[in-house]
Each structure stands twice: as C-alpha cells, then as structure tokens.
N, CA, C and O of each residue as an XYZ file, in Angstrom:
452
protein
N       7.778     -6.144      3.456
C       6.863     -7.084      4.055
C       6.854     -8.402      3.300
O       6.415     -9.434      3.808
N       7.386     -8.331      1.987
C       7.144     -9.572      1.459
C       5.773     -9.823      0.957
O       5.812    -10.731      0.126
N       4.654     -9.396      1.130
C       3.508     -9.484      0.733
C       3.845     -9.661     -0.986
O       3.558    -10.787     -1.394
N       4.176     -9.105     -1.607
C       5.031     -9.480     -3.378
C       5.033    -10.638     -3.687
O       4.873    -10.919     -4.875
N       5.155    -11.332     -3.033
C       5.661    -12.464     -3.283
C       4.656    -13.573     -3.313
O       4.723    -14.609     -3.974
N       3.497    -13.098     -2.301
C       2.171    -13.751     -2.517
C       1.653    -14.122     -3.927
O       1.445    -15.231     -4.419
N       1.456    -12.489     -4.594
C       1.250    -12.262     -5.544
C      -0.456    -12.208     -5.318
O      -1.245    -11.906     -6.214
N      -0.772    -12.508     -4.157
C      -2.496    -12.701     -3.943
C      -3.141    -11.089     -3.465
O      -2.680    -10.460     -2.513
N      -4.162    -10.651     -4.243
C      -5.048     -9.720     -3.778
C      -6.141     -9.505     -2.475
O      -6.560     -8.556     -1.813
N      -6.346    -11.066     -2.533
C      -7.179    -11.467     -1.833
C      -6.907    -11.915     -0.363
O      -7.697    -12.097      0.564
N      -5.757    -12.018     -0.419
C      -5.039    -11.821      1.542
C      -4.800    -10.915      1.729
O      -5.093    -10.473      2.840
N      -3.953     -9.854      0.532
C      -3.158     -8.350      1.287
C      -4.832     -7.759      1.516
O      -5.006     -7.251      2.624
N      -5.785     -7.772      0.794
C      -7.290     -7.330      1.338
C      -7.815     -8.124      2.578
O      -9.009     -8.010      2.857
N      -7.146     -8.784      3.210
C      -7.697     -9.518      4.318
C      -6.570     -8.543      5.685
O      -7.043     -7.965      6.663
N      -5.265     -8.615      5.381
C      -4.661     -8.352      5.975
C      -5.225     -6.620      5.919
O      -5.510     -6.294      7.072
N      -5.399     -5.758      5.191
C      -5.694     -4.510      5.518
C      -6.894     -4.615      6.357
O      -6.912     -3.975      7.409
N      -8.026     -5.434      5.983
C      -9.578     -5.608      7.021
C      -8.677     -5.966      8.383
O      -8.763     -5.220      9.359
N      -8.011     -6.867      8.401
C      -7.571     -6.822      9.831
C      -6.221     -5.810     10.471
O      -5.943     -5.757     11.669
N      -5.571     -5.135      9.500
C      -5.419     -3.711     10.008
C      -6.364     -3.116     10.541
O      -6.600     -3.280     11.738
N      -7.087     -2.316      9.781
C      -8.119     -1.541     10.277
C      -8.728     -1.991     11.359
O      -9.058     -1.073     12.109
N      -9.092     -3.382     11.846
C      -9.578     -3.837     13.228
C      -9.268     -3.407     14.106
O      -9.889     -2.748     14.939
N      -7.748     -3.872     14.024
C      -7.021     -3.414     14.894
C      -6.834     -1.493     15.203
O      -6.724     -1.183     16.389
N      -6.808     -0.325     14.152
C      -6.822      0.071     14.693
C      -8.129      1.255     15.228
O      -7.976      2.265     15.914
N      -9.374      0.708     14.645
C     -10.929      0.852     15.022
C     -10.887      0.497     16.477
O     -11.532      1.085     17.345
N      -9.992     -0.617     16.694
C     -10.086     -0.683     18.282
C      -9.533      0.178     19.163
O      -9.892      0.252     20.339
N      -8.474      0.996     18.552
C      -7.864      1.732     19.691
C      -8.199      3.175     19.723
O      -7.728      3.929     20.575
N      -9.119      3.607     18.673
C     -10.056      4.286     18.475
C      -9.202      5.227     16.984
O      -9.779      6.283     16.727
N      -8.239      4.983     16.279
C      -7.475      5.260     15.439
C      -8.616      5.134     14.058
O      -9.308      4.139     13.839
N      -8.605      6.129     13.400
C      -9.268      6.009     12.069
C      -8.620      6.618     10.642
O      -9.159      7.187      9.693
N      -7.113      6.217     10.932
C      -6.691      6.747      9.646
C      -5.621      5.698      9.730
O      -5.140      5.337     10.805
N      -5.281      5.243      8.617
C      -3.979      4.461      8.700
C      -2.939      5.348      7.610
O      -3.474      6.071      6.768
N      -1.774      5.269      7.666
C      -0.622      5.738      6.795
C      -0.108      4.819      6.180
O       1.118      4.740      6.088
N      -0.755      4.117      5.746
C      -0.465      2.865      4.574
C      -1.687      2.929      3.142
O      -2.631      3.688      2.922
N      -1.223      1.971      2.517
C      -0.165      1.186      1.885
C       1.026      2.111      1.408
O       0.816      3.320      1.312
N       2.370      1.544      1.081
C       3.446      2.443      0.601
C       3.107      1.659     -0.883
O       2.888      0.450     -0.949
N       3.106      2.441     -1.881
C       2.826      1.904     -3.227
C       4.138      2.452     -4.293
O       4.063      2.477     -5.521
N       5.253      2.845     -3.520
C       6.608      3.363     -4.215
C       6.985      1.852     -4.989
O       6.783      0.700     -4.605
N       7.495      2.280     -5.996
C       7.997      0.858     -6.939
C       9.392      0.685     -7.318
O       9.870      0.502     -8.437
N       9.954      0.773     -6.191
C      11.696      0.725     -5.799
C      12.786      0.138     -6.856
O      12.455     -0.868     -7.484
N      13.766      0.576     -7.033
C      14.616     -0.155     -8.401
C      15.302     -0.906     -7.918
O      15.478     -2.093     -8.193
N      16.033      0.123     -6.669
C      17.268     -0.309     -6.274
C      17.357     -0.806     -4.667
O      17.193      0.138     -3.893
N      17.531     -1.796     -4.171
C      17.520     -2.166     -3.338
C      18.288     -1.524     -1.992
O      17.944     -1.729     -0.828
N      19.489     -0.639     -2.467
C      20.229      0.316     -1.780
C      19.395      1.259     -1.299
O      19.656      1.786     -0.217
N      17.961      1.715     -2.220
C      17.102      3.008     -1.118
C      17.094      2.535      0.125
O      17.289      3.451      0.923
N      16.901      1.130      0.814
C      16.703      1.243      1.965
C      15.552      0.972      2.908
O      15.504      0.638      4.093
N      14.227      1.343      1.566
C      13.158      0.999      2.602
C      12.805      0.004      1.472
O      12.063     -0.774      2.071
N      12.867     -0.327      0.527
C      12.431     -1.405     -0.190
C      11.713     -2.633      0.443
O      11.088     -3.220     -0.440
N      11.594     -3.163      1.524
C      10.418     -3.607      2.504
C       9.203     -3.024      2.425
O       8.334     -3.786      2.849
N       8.699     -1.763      1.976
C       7.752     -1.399      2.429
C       7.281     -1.125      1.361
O       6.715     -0.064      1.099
N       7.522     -2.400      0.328
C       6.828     -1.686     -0.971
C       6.150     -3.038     -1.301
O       6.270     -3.976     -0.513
N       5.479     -3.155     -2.387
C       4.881     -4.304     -2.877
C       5.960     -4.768     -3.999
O       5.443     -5.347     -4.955
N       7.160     -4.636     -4.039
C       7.986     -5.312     -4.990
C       8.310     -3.581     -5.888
O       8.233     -2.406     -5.527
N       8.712     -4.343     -7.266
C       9.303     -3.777     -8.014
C       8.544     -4.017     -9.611
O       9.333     -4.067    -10.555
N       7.747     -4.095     -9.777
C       7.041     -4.259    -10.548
C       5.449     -3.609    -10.324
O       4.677     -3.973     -9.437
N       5.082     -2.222    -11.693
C       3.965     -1.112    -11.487
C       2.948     -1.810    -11.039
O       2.404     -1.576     -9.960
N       2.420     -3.222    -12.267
C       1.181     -3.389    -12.384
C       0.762     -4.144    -10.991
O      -0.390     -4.224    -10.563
N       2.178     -4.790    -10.248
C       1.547     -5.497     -9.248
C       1.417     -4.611     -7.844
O       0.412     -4.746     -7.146
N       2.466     -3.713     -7.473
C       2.456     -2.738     -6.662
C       0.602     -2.067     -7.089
O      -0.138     -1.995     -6.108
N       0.345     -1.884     -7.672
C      -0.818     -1.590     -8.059
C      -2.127     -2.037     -7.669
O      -3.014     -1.414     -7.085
N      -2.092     -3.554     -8.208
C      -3.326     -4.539     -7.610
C      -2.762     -4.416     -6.701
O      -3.319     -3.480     -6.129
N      -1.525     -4.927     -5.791
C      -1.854     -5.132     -4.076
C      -2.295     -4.195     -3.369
O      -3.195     -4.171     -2.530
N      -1.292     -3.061     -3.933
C      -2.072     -1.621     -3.172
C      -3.606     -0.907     -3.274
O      -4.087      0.077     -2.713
N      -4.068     -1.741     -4.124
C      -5.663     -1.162     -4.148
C      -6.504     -2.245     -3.467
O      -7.625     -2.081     -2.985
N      -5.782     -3.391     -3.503
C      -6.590     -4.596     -2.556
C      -6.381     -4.351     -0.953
O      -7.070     -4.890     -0.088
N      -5.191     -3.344     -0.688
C      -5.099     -3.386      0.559
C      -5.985     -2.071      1.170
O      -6.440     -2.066      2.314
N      -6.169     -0.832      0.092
C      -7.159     -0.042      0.637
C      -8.507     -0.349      0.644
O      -9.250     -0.103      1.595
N      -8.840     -0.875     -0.378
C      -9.949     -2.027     -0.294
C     -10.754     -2.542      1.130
O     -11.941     -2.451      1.444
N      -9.394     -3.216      1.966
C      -9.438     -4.250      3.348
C      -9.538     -2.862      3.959
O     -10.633     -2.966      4.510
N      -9.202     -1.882      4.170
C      -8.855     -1.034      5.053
C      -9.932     -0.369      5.231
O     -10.216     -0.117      6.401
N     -10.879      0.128      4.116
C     -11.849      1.271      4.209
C     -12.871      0.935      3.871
O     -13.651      1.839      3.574
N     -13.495     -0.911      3.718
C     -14.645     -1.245      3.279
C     -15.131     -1.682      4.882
O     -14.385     -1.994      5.810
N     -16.306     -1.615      4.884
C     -17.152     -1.950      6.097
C     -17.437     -3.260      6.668
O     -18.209     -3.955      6.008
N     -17.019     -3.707      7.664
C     -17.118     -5.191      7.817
C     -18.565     -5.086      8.052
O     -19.235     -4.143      8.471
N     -18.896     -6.281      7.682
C     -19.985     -6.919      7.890
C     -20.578     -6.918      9.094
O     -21.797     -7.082      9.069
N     -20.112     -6.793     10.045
C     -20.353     -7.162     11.552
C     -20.634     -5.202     12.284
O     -21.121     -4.867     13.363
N     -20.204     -4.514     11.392
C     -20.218     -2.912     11.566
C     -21.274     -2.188     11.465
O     -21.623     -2.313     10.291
N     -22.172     -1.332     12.128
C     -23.231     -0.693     11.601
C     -22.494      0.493     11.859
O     -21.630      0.849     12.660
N     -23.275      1.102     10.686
C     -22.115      2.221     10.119
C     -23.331      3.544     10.849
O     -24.544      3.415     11.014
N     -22.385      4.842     11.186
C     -23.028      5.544     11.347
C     -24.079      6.299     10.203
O     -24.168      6.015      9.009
N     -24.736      7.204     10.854
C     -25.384      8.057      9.372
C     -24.467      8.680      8.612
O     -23.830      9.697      8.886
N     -24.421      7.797      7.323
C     -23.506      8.709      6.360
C     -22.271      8.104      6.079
O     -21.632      8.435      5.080
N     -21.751      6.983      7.109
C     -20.479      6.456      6.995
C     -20.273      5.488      5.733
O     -20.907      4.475      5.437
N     -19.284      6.053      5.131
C     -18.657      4.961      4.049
C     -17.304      4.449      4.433
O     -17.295      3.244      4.179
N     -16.347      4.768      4.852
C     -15.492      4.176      5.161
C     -15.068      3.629      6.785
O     -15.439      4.377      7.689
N     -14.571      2.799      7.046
C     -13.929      1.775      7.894
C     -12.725      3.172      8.453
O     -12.785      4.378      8.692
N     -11.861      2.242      8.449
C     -10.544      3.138      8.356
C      -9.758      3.477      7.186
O      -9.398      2.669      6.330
N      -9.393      5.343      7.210
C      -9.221      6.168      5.892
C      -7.379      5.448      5.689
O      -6.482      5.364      6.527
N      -7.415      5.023      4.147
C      -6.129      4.739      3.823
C      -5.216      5.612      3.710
O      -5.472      6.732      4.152
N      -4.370      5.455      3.315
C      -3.532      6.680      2.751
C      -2.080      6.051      1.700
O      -0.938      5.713      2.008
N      -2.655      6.101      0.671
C      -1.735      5.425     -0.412
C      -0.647      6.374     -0.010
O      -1.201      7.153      0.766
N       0.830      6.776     -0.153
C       1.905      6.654     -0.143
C       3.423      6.973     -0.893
O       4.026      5.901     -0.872
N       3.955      7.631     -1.301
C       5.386      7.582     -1.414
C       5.327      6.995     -2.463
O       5.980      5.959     -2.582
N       4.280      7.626     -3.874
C       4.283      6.328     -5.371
C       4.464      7.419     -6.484
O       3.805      7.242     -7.508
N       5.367      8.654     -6.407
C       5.695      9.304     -7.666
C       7.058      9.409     -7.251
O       7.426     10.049     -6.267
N       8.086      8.516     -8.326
C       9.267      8.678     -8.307
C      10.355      8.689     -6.847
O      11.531      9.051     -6.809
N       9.433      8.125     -5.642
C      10.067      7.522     -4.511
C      10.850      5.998     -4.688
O      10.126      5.104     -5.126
N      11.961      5.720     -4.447
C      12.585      4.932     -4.472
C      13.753      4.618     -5.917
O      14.359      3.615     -6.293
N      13.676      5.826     -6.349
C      14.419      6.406     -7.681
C      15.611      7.171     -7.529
O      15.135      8.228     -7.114
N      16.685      7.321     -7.579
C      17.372      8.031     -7.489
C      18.166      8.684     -8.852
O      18.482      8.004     -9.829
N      18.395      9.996     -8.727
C      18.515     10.067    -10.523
C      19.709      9.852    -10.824
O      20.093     10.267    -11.917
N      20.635      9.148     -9.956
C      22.051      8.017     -9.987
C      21.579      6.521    -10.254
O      22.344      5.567    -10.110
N      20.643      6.434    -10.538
C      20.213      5.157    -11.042
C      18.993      4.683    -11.540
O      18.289      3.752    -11.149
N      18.791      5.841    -12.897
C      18.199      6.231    -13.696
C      18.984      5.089    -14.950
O      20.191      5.020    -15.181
N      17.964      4.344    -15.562
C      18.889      3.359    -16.687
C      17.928      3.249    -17.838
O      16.884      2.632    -17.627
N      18.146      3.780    -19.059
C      17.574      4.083    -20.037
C      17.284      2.643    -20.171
O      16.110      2.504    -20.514
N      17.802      1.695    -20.056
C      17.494      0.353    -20.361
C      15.954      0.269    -19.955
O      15.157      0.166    -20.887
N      15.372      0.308    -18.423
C      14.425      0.584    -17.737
C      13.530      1.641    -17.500
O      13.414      2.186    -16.402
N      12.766      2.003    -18.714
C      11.987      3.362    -18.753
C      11.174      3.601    -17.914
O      10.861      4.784    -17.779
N      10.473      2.483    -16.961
C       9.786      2.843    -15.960
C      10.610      4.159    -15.235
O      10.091      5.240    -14.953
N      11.763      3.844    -15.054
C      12.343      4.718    -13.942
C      12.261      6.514    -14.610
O      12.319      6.903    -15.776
N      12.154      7.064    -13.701
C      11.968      8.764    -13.846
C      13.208      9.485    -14.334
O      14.306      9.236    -13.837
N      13.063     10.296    -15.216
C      14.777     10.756    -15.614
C      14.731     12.078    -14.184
O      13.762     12.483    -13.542
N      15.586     12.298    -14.132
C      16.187     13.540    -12.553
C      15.839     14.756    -13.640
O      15.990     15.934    -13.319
C-alpha cells in the first residue's frame, strides 16, 4: 500500500476509521487487516501489504490502524456494552515474509529456519 512511506500514524488511523465505515455499512464487523509481517525480501511477493520493512514502524502503523478500526466514532451510539467499532485482526507478523533461504546473520531481525 505504500502507507510506509507516510511514515504518519495519524492518517493510517484515519484511513482504518474510514475502513471500518465502510464496512459498518454493509453490515460487516470484522476486518482481516492490518498485515503487520516485516518482509526482507521483496521476492515473497506480497510485500505490498506490509507497512515496510522496518519492526518499530510496522508497529506504530499497525497499532494506529487498529486504533481507526475499533475506536467508536463520535457520531456512533454504541450499543449496551459495545466497545469496539469494527474487530481488527492484526496478521501474518511471526516470521511471515522470511524465508529460511534468506536468513542473513548480518540482519538479526530475521528468524533462523
């Protein structure tokens, strides 16, 4: 998505509030996002669907975007008991986008196989 590149918390949390709008409207209350995998290699393939390649920021975006997703708009009266908006679902973030062919001691983030 490119969202990485923002580097801003404070839109990918705008953009999840207006996820969830969207799918509160179609009567959908779970989303299967954010993907919070922290990809090495650009060959996995889905590397789009991550917040970059770097922990700490995959991190803040992905908690700013469940944030947008499952906090209550303002404009919402919540039922009895309701705390969340629409339920997130963090994602594909232990050792997804790793392959243990490109495992590089140089880079300890990465998981040994």
């Amino acid at each position: 998505m490119g969202l990485d590149a923002t580097r801003d918390p404070g839109l990918v949390r705008r953009i999840g509030a207006a996820t969830a709008e969207e799918l509160a409207a179609t009567g959908i209350r779970w989303n299967f996002a954010p993907v919070v995998a922290v990809p090495q290699d650009v060959r996995w393939g889905r590397t789009y669907e991550s917040y970059g390649e770097e922990p700490g920021l995959v991190g803040e975006l992905g908690r700013a975007y469940v944030q947008g997703t499952q906090s209550l708009p303002e404009d919402v009266r919540p039922i009895l008991g309701q705390t969340l908006y629409v339920l997130a679902t963090p994602k594909h973030f232990l050792g997804d986008g790793v392959r243990p062919s490109d495992v590089d001691p140089v880079h300890p983030r990465a998981l040994p196989a």
